[in-house]
C-alpha positions as a LaTeX table, in Angstrom:
\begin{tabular}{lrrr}
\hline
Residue & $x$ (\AA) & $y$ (\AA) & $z$ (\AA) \\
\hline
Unk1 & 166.93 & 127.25 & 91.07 \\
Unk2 & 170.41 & 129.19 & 91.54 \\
Unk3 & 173.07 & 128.34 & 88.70 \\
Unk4 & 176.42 & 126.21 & 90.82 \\
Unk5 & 178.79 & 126.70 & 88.19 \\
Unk6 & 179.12 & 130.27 & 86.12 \\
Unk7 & 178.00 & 129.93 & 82.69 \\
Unk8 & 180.20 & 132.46 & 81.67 \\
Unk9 & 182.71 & 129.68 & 81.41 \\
Unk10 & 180.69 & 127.54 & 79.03 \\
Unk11 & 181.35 & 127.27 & 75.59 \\
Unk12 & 178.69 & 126.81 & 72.67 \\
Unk13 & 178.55 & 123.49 & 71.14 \\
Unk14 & 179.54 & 122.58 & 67.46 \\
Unk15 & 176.39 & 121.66 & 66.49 \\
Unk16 & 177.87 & 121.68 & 62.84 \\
Unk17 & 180.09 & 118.67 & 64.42 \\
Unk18 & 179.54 & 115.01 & 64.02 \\
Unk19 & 178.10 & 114.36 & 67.84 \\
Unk20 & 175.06 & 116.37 & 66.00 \\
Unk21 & 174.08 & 114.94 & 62.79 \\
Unk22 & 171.97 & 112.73 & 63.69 \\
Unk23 & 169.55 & 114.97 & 65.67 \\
Unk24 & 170.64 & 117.78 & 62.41 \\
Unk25 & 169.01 & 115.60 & 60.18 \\
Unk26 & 165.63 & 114.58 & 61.96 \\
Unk27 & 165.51 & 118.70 & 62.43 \\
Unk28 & 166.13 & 118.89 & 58.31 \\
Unk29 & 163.29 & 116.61 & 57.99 \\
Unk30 & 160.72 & 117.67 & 61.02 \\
Unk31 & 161.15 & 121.26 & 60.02 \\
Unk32 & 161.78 & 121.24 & 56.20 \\
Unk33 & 165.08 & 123.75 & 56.65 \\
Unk34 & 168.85 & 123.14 & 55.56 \\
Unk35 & 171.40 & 122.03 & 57.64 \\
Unk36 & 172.74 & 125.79 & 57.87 \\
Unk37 & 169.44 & 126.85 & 58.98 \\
Unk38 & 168.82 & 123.89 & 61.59 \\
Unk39 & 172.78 & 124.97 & 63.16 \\
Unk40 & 171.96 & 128.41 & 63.04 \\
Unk41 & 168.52 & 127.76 & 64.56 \\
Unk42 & 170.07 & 125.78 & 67.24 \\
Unk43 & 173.38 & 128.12 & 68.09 \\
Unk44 & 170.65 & 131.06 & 67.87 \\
Unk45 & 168.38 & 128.97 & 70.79 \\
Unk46 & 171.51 & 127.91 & 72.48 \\
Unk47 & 172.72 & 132.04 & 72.90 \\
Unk48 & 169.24 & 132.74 & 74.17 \\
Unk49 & 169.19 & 130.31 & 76.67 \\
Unk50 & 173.06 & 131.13 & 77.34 \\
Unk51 & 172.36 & 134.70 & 77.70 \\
Unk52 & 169.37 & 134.29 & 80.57 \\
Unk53 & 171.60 & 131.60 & 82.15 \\
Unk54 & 174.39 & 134.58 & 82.73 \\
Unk55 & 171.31 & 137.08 & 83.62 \\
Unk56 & 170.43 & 134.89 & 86.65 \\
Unk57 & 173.64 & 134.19 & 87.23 \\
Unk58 & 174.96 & 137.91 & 87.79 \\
Unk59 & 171.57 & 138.93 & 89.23 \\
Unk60 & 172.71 & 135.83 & 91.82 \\
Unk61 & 176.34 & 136.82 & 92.45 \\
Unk62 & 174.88 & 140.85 & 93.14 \\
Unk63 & 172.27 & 139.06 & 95.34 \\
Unk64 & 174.52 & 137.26 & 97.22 \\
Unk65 & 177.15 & 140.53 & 97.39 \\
Unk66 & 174.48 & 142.42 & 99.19 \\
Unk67 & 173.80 & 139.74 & 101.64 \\
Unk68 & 177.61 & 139.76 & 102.39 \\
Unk69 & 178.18 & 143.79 & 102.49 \\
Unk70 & 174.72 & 143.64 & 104.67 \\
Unk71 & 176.14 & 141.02 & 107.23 \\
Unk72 & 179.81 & 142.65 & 106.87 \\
Unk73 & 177.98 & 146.19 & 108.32 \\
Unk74 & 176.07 & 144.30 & 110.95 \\
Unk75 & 179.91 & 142.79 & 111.96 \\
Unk76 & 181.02 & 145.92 & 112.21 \\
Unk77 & 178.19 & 148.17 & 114.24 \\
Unk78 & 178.05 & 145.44 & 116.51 \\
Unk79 & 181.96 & 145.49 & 116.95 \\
Unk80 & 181.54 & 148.98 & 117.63 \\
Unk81 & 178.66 & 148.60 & 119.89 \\
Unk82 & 180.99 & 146.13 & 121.51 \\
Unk83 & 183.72 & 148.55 & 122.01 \\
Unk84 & 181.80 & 151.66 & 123.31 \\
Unk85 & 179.97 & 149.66 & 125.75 \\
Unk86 & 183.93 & 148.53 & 126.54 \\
Unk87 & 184.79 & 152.09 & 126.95 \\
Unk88 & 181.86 & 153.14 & 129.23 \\
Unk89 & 182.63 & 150.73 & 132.04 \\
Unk90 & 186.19 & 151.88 & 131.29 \\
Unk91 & 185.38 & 155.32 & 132.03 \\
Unk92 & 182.83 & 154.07 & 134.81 \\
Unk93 & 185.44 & 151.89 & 136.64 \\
Unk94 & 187.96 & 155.05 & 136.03 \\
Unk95 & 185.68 & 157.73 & 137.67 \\
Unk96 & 184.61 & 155.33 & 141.00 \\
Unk97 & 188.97 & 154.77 & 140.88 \\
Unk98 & 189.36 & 158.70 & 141.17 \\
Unk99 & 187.34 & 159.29 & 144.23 \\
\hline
\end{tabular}
């Protein structure tokens, strides 16, 4: 599923913060670690799952450049298919003129 928002933009969560004690604790307990290592463990999963999140999102945004520059060329050749075929009647209705 393609990212809507760049997660370049987000910002980690303090999960040494109040809004995460609870879930800190049942961690402590579940896992028999400290409260350092349950924050670290979670920043450390957070940064991983940050990190892929800015992968796909810059493997999106080069994606979606291409598509652009690729529809931006097609523009353009048939502009100047456009024109030529412009110029040849030109030339055309320029020549039968001359007789």
């Amino acid at each position: 599923m393609a990212l809507v928002a760049d997660p370049t933009l987000e910002v980690i969560p303090d999960f040494a913060g109040n809004a995460y004690a609870g879930i800190r604790a049942d961690l402590q307990v579940a896992t028999n670690q400290t409260e350092e290592e349950v924050v670290t463990r979670l920043s450390d999963t957070w940064n991983v799952d940050h990190n892929a999140r800015i992968a796909e999102w810059n493997q999106d945004q080069e994606a979606e450049a291409r598509v652009l520059a690729e529809a931006e060329r097609a523009r353009i050749t048939q502009e100047d298919a456009e024109r030529a075929q412009r110029e040849a009647e030109a030339e055309r209705e320029q020549a039968i003129l001359s007789f």
